[in-house]
Amino acid sequence: MSMKGFYRTAQARLHDKTTARLEFLLRGSPKMRAMLPVIRDQVLLHKEKAIVRTFYPAEQVYVAAVMQEVGINYGVYHSGLNLTDRGKLIEEFNHSPSECMVLINSFSVNSAGLNLQD
């Protein structure tokens, strides 16, 4: 097998695995199936940032897994972050044009006074 053929085979297998994992993640979630095209268009086509707010920490993990699977750069603002890490994440979200395109935030994490504007 040539190097080019090997590369194509490896890419096809990787794509199949990614597609299967994404299909598994989306199977039980009609909300995520509806939300993902909106995020995809906003982030990948229009190069705009997005905020996804969740109620439970497990939902943050789920949304992060989907973002990871589709290759969208994201950050998770959660209660385990110290003040320095929270500040870095918000700074990255506000001022870095290509990093942290989706900020996953929980309603249960105190975000009073959180400035997410440019």
XYZ file of C-alpha atoms in Angstrom:
118
model
C 0.000 0.000 0.000
C 1.332 3.419 -0.897
C 1.743 6.183 1.658
C -1.109 8.107 0.041
C -3.392 5.052 0.256
C -2.417 4.492 3.883
C -3.255 8.108 4.703
C -6.647 7.902 2.989
C -7.501 4.664 4.817
C -6.473 6.144 8.165
C -8.530 9.283 7.533
C -11.582 7.242 6.528
C -11.354 5.123 9.686
C -10.910 8.194 11.858
C -13.919 9.827 10.198
C -16.013 6.687 10.730
C -15.094 6.575 14.436
C -15.775 10.277 14.881
C -19.109 9.990 13.114
C -20.092 6.985 15.236
C -19.139 8.739 18.483
C -20.990 11.890 17.490
C -24.035 9.871 16.453
C -23.950 8.135 19.841
C -23.711 11.462 21.684
C -26.582 13.005 19.733
C -28.890 9.978 19.753
C -30.621 10.750 23.056
C -30.616 14.517 22.881
C -33.034 16.319 20.586
C -31.945 19.637 22.135
C -28.314 19.062 21.176
C -29.326 17.917 17.690
C -31.192 21.214 17.295
C -28.468 23.345 18.889
C -25.438 21.903 17.092
C -26.270 23.280 13.607
C -26.819 26.735 15.116
C -23.470 26.642 16.913
C -21.775 25.218 13.829
C -23.055 28.041 11.639
C -22.307 30.748 14.178
C -18.810 29.546 15.067
C -17.468 27.892 11.928
C -19.172 29.908 9.185
C -19.566 33.342 10.758
C -16.520 33.127 13.105
C -18.603 34.410 16.026
C -18.325 33.242 19.605
C -21.149 31.467 21.439
C -22.177 30.908 25.041
C -23.969 27.729 26.089
C -25.557 27.883 29.528
C -26.434 24.706 31.366
C -28.177 23.965 34.623
C -26.274 20.875 35.786
C -22.508 20.204 35.744
C -23.099 16.913 33.898
C -24.640 18.906 31.058
C -21.411 20.916 30.833
C -19.463 17.690 30.423
C -21.894 16.504 27.753
C -21.747 19.764 25.760
C -17.942 19.781 26.050
C -17.801 16.199 24.715
C -19.904 17.168 21.695
C -17.769 20.271 21.020
C -14.628 18.128 21.281
C -16.066 15.588 18.877
C -16.960 18.160 16.215
C -13.653 20.005 16.614
C -14.924 23.311 17.977
C -12.595 25.042 20.436
C -14.394 25.544 23.751
C -13.885 26.457 27.386
C -15.823 25.322 30.437
C -16.476 27.867 33.195
C -17.101 25.671 36.236
C -16.869 25.736 40.017
C -13.553 23.865 40.058
C -11.698 26.781 38.475
C -9.843 29.142 40.786
C -10.107 32.904 40.268
C -6.926 33.042 38.171
C -8.091 30.282 35.821
C -11.538 31.858 35.543
C -9.942 35.176 34.616
C -7.727 33.522 31.987
C -10.698 31.711 30.469
C -12.791 34.874 30.260
C -9.838 36.826 28.846
C -9.340 34.142 26.194
C -13.037 34.130 25.337
C -13.255 37.922 25.114
C -10.011 38.743 23.332
C -8.655 35.741 21.427
C -10.295 35.617 17.980
C -9.640 31.925 17.309
C -9.549 30.284 20.752
C -12.404 29.405 23.092
C -15.088 29.871 20.463
C -17.773 28.388 22.727
C -17.976 29.173 26.434
C -19.898 26.540 28.377
C -21.230 28.114 31.561
C -23.428 26.776 34.327
C -26.198 28.764 35.972
C -25.087 27.287 39.313
C -21.615 28.866 39.143
C -21.642 32.369 40.517
C -21.162 34.595 37.510
C -22.416 37.834 39.040
C -20.362 40.672 37.648
C -18.973 38.496 34.866
C -18.208 40.728 31.888
C -18.386 38.840 28.598
C -18.420 41.876 26.358
C -15.574 43.053 24.215
